[in-house]
Coordinates of C-alpha atoms (C1' of nucleotides) in Angstrom, one line a residue:
Chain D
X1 CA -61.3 -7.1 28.9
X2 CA -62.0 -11.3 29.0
X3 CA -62.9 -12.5 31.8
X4 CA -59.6 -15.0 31.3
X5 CA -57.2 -11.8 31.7
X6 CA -59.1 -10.8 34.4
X7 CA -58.3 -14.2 36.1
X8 CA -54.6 -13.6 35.3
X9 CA -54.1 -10.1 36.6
X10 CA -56.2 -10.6 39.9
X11 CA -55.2 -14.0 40.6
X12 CA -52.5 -15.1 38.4
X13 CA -54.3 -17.8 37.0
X14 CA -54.7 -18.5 33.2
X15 CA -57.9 -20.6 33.4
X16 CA -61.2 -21.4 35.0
X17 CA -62.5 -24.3 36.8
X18 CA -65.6 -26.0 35.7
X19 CA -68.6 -23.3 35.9
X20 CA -66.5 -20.8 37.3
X21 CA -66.8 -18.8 34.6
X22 CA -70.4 -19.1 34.0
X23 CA -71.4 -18.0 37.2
X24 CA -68.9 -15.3 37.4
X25 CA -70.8 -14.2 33.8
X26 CA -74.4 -14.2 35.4
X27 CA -73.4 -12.1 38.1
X28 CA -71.8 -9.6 35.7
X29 CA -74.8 -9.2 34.1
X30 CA -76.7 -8.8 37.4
X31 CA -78.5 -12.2 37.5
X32 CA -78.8 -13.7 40.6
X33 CA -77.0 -16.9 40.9
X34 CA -77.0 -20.3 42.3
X35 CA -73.8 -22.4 42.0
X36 CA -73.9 -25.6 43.3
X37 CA -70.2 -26.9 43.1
X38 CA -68.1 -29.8 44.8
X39 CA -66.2 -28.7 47.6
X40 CA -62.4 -27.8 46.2
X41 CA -63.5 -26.3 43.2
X42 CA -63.3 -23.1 43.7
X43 CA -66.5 -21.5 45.0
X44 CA -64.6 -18.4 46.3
X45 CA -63.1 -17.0 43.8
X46 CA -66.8 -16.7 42.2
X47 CA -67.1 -14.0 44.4
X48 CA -63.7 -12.5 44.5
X49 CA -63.4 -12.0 41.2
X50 CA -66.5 -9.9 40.8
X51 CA -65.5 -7.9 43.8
X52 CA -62.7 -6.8 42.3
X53 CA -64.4 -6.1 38.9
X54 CA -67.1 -4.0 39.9
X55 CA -64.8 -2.7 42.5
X56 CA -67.2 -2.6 45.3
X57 CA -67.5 -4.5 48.7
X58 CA -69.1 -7.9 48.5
X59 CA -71.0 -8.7 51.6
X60 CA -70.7 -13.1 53.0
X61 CA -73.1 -14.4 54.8
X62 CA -71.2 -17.3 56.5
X63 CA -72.6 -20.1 58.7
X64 CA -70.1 -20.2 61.6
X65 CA -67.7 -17.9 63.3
X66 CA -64.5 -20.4 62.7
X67 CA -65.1 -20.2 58.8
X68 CA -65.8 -16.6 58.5
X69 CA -62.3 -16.3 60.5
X70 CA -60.5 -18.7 58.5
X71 CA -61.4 -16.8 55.2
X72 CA -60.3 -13.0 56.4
X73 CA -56.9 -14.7 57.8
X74 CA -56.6 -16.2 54.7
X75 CA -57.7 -13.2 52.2
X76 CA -55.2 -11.1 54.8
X77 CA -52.4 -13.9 54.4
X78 CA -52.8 -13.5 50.1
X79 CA -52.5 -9.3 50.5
X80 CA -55.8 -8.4 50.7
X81 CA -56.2 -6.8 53.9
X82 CA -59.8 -5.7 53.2
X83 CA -61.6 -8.3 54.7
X84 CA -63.7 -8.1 58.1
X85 CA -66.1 -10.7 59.7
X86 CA -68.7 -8.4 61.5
X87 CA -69.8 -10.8 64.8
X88 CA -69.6 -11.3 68.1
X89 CA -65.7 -11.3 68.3
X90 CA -65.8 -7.5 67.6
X91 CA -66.3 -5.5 70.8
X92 CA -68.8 -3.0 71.5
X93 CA -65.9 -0.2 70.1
X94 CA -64.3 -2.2 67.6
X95 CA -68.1 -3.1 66.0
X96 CA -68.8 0.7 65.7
X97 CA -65.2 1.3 64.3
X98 CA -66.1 -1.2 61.8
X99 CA -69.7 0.3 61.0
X100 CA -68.5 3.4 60.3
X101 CA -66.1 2.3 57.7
X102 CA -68.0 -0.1 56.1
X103 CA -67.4 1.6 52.9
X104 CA -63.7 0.9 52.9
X105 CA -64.0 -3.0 53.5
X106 CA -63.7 -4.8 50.1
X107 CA -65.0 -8.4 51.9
X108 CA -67.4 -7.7 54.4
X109 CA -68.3 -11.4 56.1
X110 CA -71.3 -11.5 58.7
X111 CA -73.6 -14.1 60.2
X112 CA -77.5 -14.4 59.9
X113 CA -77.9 -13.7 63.3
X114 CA -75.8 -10.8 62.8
X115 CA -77.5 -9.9 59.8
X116 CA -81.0 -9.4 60.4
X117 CA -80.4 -6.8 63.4
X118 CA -82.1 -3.9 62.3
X119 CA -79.2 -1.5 63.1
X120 CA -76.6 -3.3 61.5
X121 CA -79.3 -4.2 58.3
X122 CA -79.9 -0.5 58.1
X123 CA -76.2 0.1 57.3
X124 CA -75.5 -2.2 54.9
X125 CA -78.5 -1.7 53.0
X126 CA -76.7 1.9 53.0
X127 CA -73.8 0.8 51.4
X128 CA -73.2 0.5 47.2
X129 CA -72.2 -3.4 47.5
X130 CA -71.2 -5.7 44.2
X131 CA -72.7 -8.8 45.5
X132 CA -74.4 -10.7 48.3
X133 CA -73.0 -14.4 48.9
X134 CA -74.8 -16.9 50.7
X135 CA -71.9 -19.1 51.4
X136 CA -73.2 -22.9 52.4
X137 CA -76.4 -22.0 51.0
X138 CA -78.1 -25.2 52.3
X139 CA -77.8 -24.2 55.9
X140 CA -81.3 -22.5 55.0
X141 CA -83.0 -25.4 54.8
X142 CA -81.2 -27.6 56.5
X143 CA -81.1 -25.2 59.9
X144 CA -83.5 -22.2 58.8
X145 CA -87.0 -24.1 59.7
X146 CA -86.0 -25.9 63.0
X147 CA -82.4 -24.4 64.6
X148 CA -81.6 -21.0 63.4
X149 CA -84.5 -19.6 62.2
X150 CA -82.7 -16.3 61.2
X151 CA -81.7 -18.2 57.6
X152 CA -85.1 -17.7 56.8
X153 CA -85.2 -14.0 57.3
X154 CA -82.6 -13.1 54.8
X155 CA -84.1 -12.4 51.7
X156 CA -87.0 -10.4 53.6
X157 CA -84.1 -7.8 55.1
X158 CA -82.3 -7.0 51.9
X159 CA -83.9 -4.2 50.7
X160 CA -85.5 -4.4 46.9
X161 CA -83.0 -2.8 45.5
X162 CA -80.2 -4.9 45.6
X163 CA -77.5 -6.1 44.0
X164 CA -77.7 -10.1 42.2
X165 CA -77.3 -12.6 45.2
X166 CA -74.7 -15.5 44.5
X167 CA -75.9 -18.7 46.7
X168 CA -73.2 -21.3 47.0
X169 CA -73.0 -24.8 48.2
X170 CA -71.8 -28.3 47.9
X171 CA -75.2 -30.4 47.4
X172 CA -78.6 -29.7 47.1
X173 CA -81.9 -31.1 46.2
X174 CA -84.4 -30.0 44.4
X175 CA -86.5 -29.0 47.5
X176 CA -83.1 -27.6 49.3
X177 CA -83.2 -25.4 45.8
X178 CA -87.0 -24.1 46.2
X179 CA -86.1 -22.7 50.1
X180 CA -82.8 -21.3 48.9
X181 CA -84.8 -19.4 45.8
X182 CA -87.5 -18.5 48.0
X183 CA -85.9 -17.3 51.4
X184 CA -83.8 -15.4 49.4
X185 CA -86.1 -14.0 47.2
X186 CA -84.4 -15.0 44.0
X187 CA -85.2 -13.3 41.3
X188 CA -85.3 -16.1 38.4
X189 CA -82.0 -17.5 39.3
X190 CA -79.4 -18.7 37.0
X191 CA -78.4 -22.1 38.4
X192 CA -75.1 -24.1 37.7
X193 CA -75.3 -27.4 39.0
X194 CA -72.4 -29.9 39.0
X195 CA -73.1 -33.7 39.3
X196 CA -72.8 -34.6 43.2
X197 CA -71.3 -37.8 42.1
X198 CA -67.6 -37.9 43.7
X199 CA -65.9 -41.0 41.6
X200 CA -62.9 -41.3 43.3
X201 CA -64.9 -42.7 46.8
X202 CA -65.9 -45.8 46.7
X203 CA -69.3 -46.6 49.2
X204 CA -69.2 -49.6 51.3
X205 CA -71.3 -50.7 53.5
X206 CA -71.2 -53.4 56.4
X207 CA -73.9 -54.7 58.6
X208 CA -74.1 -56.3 62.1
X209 CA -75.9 -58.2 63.9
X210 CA -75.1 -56.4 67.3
X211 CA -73.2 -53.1 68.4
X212 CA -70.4 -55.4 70.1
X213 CA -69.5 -56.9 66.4
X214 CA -69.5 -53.7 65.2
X215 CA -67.4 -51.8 68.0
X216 CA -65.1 -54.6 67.0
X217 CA -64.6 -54.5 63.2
X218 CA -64.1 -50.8 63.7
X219 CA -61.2 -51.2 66.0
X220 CA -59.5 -54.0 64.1
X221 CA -60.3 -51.7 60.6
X222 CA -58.9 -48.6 62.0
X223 CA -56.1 -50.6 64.1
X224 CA -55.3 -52.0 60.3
X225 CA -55.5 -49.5 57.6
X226 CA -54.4 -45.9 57.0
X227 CA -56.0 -42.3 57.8
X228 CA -56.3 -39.6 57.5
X229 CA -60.1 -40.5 58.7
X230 CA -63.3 -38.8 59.9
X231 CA -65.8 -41.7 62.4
X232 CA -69.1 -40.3 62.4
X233 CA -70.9 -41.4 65.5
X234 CA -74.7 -40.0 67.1
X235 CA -73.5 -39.1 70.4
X236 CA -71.1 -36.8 72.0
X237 CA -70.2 -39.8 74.6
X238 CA -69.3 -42.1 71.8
X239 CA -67.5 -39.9 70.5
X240 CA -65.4 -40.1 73.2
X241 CA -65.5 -43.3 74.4
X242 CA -64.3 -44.6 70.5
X243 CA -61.6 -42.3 70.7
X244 CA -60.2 -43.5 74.3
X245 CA -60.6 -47.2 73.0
X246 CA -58.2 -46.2 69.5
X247 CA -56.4 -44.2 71.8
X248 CA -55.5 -47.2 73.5
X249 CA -54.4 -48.8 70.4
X250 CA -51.9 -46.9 70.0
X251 CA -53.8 -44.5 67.1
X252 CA -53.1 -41.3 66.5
X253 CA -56.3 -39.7 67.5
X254 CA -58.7 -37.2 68.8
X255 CA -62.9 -37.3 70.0
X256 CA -64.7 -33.7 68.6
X257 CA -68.1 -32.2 69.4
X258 CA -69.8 -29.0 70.2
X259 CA -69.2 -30.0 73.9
X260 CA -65.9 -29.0 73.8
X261 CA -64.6 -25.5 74.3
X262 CA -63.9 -23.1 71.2
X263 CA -60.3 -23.2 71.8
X264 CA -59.8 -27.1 71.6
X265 CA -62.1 -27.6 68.6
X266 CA -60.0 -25.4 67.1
X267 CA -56.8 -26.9 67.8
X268 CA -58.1 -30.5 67.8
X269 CA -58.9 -29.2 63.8
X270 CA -56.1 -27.7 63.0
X271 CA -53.8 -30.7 64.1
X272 CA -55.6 -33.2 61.9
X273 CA -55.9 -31.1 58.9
X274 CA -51.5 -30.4 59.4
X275 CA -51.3 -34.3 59.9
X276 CA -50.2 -34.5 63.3
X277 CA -53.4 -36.8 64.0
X278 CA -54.5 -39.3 61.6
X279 CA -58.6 -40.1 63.1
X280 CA -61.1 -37.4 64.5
X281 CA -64.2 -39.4 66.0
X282 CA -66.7 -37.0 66.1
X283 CA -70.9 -36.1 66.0
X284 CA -72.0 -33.7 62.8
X285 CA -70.0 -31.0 64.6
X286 CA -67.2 -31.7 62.4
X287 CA -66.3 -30.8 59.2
X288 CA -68.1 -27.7 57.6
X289 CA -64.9 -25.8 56.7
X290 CA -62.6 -28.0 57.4
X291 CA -60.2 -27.8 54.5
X292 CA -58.0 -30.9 54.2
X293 CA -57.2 -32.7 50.8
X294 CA -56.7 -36.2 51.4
X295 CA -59.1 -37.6 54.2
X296 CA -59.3 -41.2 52.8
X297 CA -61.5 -42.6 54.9
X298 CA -64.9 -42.0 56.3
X299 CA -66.5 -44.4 58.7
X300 CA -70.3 -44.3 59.8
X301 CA -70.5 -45.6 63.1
X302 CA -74.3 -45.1 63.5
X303 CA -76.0 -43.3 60.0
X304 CA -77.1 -40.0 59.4
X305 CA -80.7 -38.8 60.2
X306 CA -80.9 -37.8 56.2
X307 CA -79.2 -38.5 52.9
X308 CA -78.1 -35.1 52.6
X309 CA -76.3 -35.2 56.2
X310 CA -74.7 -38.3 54.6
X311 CA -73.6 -36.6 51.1
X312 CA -72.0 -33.1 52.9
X313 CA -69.8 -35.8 55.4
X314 CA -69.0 -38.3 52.9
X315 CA -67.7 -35.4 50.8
X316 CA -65.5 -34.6 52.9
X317 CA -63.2 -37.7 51.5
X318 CA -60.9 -37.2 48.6
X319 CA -60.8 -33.8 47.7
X320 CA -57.5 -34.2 46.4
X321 CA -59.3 -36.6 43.7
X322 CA -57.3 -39.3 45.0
X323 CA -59.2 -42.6 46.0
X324 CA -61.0 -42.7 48.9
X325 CA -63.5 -44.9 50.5
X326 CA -66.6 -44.4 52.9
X327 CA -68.2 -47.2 55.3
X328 CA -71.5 -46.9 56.7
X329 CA -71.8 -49.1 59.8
X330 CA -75.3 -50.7 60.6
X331 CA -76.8 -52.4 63.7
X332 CA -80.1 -53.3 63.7
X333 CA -82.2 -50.6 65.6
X334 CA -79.5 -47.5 64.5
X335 CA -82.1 -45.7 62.8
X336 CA -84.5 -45.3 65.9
X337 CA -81.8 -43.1 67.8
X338 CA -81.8 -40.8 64.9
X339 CA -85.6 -40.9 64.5
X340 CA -85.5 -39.8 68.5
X341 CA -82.7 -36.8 67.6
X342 CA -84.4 -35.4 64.4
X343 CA -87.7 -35.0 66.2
X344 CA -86.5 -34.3 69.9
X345 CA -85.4 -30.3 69.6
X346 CA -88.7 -29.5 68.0
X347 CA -91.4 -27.7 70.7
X348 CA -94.0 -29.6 71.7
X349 CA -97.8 -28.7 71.5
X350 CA -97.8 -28.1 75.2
X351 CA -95.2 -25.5 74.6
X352 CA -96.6 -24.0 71.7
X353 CA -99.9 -23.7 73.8
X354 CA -98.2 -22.3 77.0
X355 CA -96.4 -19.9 74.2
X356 CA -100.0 -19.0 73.3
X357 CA -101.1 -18.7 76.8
X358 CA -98.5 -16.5 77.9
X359 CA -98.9 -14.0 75.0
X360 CA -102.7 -13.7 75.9
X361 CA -102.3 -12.8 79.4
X362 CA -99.7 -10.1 78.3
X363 CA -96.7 -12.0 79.6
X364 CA -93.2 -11.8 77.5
X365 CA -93.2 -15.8 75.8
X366 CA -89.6 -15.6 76.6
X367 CA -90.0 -15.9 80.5
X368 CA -91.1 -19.4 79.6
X369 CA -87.3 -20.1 79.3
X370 CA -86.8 -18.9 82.5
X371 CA -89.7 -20.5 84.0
X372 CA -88.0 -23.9 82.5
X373 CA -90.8 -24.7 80.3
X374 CA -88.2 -24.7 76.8
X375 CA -84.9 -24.4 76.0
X376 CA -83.2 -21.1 74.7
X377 CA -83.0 -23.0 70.9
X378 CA -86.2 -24.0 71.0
X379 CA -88.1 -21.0 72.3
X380 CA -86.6 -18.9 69.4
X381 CA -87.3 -21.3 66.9
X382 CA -91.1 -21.6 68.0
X383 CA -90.9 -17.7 68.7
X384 CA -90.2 -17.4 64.9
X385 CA -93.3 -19.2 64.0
X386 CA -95.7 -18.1 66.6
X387 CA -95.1 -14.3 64.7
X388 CA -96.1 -15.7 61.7
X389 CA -99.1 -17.3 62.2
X390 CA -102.0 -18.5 64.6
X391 CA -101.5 -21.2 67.0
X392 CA -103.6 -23.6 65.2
X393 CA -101.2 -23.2 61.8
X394 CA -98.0 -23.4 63.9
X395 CA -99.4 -26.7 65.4
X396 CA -99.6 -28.6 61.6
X397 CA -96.3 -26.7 60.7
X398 CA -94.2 -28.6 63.4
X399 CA -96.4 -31.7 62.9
X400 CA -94.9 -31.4 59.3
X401 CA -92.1 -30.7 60.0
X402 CA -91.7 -34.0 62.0
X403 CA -93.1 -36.2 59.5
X404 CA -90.9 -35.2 56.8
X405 CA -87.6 -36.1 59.3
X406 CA -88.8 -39.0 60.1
X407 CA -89.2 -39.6 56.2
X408 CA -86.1 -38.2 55.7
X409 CA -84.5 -41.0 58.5
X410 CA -86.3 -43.6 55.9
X411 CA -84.9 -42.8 53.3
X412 CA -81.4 -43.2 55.0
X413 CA -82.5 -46.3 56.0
X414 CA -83.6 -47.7 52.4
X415 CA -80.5 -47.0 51.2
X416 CA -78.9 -48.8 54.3
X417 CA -80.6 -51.5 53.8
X418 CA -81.3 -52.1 49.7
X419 CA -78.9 -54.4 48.0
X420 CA -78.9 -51.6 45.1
X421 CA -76.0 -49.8 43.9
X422 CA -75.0 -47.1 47.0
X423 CA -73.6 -44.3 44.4
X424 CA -76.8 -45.1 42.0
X425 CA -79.0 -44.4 44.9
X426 CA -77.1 -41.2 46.5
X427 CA -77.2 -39.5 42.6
X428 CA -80.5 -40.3 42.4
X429 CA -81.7 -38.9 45.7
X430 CA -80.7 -35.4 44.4
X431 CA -82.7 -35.7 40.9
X432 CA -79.7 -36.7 39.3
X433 CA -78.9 -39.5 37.0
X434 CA -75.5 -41.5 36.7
X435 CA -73.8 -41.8 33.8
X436 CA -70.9 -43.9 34.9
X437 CA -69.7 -46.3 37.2
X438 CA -66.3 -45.9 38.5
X439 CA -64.8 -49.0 38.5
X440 CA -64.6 -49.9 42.0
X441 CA -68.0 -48.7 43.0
X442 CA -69.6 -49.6 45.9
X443 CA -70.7 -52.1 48.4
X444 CA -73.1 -53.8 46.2
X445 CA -70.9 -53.8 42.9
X446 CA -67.8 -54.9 44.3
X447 CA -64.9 -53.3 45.7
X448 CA -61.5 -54.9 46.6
X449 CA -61.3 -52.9 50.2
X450 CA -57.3 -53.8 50.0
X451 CA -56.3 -52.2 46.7
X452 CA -57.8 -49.0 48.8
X453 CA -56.7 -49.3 52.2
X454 CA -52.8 -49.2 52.9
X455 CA -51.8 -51.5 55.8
X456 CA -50.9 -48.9 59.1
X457 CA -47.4 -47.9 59.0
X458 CA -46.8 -48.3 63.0
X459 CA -43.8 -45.8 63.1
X460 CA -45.4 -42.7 65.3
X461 CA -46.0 -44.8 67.8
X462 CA -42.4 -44.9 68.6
X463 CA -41.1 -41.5 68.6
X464 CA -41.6 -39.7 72.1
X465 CA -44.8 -38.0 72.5
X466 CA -44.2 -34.2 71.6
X467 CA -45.5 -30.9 72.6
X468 CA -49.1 -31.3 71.1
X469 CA -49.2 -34.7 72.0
X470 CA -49.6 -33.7 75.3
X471 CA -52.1 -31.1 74.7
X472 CA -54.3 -33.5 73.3
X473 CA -54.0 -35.6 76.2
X474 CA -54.9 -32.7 78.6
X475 CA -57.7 -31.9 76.0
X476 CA -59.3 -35.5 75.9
X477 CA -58.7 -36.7 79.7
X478 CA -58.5 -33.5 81.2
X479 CA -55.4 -33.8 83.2
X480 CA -52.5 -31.8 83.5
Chain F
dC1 C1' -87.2 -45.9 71.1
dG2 C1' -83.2 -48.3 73.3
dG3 C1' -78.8 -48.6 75.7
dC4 C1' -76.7 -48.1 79.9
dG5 C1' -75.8 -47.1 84.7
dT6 C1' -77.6 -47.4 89.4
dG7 C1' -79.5 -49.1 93.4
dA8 C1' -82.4 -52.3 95.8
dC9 C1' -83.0 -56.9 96.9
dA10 C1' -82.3 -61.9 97.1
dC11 C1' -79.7 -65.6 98.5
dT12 C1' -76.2 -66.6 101.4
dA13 C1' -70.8 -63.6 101.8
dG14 C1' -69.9 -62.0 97.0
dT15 C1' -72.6 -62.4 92.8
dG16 C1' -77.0 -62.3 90.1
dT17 C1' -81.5 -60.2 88.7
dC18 C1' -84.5 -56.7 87.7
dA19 C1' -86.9 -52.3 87.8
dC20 C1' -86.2 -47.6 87.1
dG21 C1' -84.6 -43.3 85.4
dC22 C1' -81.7 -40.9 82.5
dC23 C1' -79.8 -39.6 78.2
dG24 C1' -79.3 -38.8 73.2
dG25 C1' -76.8 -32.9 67.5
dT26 C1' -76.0 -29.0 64.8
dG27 C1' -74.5 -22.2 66.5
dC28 C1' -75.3 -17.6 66.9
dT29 C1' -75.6 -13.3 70.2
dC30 C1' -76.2 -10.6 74.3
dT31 C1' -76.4 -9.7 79.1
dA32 C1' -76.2 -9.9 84.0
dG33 C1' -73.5 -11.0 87.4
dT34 C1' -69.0 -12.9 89.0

DNA sequence: CGGCGTGACACTAGTGTCACGCCGGTGCTCTAGT
């Protein structure tokens, strides 16, 4: 049968996307597969599909809990009630329930950590699957070498004979591309790679002499034009002290970082993307999974510590293809704060020394947490190197590792502070050439920042604050 | 590295200055003890 019927009698639909189809083909052949594809295109049904072809269970491996939930609910809400995130949700009985009916699971979701325990490895290495997925596929670089080290061990648990591996993801450079290939232990990939170039957002830019001006033009800005809007700021603080300010303002809005409990991220989420709030101010702790069409705005209070930070939040603008704008805020001095955050988490040679000192007097490394000399993160991401190899290696691997952020905050900055075309400069940072400008392109080649930004309709203000209204006022000053 | 809050102190009754210390992002899992 085509693949095109198979679309319609599975899903009802009587065409692909772009590269849908391509990658679906690879993995029908058995070809491992990476697809790097814009957000809204349709990255899972490259899996679905072939799950339901070979008729076998396709194991996920998904970055957080929240998006591992969203997609069974979702798969359960469309009929297929085969789906199961294997984490720490599941209790002890429900986890060995679910073990021993693997089998009968069609979409089997999982996390890293999950992942590489040897007794849940063992049985899924058991089990006849279609397909392993790698959904946000950059996590592996982008959290594998310095955060959650258990990204790195995937490829080394699957056993050899396996079936093709499907990585997905929105962006990626050429370097993100070598660690996916090589953690995973590719086997000469196919790779489908769509242009990272979003036309329909326009990148502006505006720089300040001091934080007061800039506090200010973001008020009046987000006082005076329309949402739905994402502010990225550096600190979990700020984050909340923007938010009280608008707040004040009489916007509709909520602060959001990994400070908060599970339960109000999630509602705090789930309100903006229904449209009851029109601004999230938040730290990078927002927006991986968050499905919502038509954000129009992003606004960078203080930048990103890397391009690629800046690409997967900008992208979260416009995926209903409508227009959409982002504005990166700069302050002289911005770019030292995120030098200090991409280096801070790393261990430091005294700790990778004590680590050393420890092991060789036949103490467990992992009473240094205890002992206060390292935080949980930390320890495990230095425990993961410290197996690998001596301490004098593990010493120019960090030292590496902190050279290429601060690099990596540089070549933020340039952008920040060239007077080159923004979009031209984004493209290019991912090996990719432009082929054309939109017309209203960026900061540097003009944009007319009214024909984009609809003057604030002030009618919510007036109706009477409703039910979650005042939930997001016990959330964000913690009253009752 | 830099911003910000705090407290001590000075010079004169409330405000100004300055030194000092603190803080700064991302998530998973498991377990002991409440």
């Amino acid at each position: 049968m085509q693949l095109e019927q198979l679309l319609q009698t599975h899903f009802g639909y009587p065409s692909f996307r772009p590269g849908q189809k391509e990658v679906i083909g690879q993995l029908l052949d058995g070809r491992d597969t990476v697809a790097l594809l814009p957000t809204g295109m349709g990255k899972s049904l490259c899996y679905q599909l072939p799950g339901y072809i070979f008729n076998k269970p396709v194991l996920i491996i998904s970055p957080l809990l929240s998006l591992m939930q969203d997609q069974v609910d979702q798969m359960k809400q469309f009929g297929e009630k085969r789906a199961v995130a294997i984490n720490s949700f599941l209790n002890r009985n429900e986890k060995k329930l679910v073990l021993d009916t693997l089998h009968r699971y069609r979409f089997i979701f999982i996390s890293p950590e999950m992942l590489v325990q040897p007794q849940i490895i063992q049985r899924l290495n058991r089990l006849d699957l279609a397909l392993i997925v790698v959904d946000e596929a950059h996590c592996i670089s982008q959290w594998g070498f310095d955060f959650r080290p258990d990204y790195l061990k995937i490829g080394e648990v699957l056993k050899e004979d396996r079936p093709p591996i499907l990585a997905l993801s929105a962006t990626a450079t050429e370097k993100v591309l070598e660690d996916i290939r090589r953690f995973l232990k590719m086997r000469d990939p196919f790779e489908y790679i769509h242009s990272v170039d979003r036309p329909n957002i326009r990148f502006g830019k505006k720089v300040f002499q001091t934080r007061e001006e800039k506090m200010e033009w973001l008020l009046d800005h987000v006082t005076q034009t329309e949402g739905p809007g994402i502010i990225y700021t550096r600190s979990r603080k700020r984050t909340d002290e923007i938010a009280a300010q608008l707040l004040q303002l009489g916007i509709s809005v909520s602060s959001y970082h990994g400070g908060k409990e599970a339960e109000d991220r999630q509602f705090i989420q789930q309100q903006f993307i229904e449209g009851a709030l029109d601004w999230i101010v938040a730290t990078n702790a927002f927006g991986m999974g968050v499905h919502k069409e038509n954000v129009r705005q992003i606004i960078h209070d203080t930048m990103p510590s890397n391009v690629a930070d800046y690409m997967q939040e900008v992208g979260r603008a416009g995926r209903d293809g409508k227009d959409a704008i982002a504005i990166l805020l700069y302050s002289e001095g911005d770019e030292e704060v995120a030098r200090f955050i991409a280096g801070e988490d790393l261990p430091s040679e005294t700790q990778m020394e004590l680590y050393e000192e420890y092991r060789n007097r036949k103490v467990d490394p992992k009473e240094m947490i205890q002992d206060g000399f390292i935080s949980e993160t930390t320890f495990r991401v230095l425990h993961y190197w410290m197996g690998l190899y001596p301490l004098e290696e593990v010493k120019s691997i960090f030292r590496k590792m902190m050279n290429e952020k601060y690099r990596s905050v540089d070549e933020m900055l340039r952008i920040v502070k060239s007077d080159r075309c923004i979009r031209e400069q984004l493209v290019e940072y991912f090996g990719q050439t432009l082929k054309d400008k939109p017309e209203h392109c960026c900061e540097h080649c003009g944009i007319d920042y009214q024909q984009f930004l609809l003057p604030r309709q002030d009618t919510k203000a007036a109706t009477a604050p409703s039910t979650w209204q005042m939930r997001l006022r016990q959330i964000l000053l913690g009253t009752d």
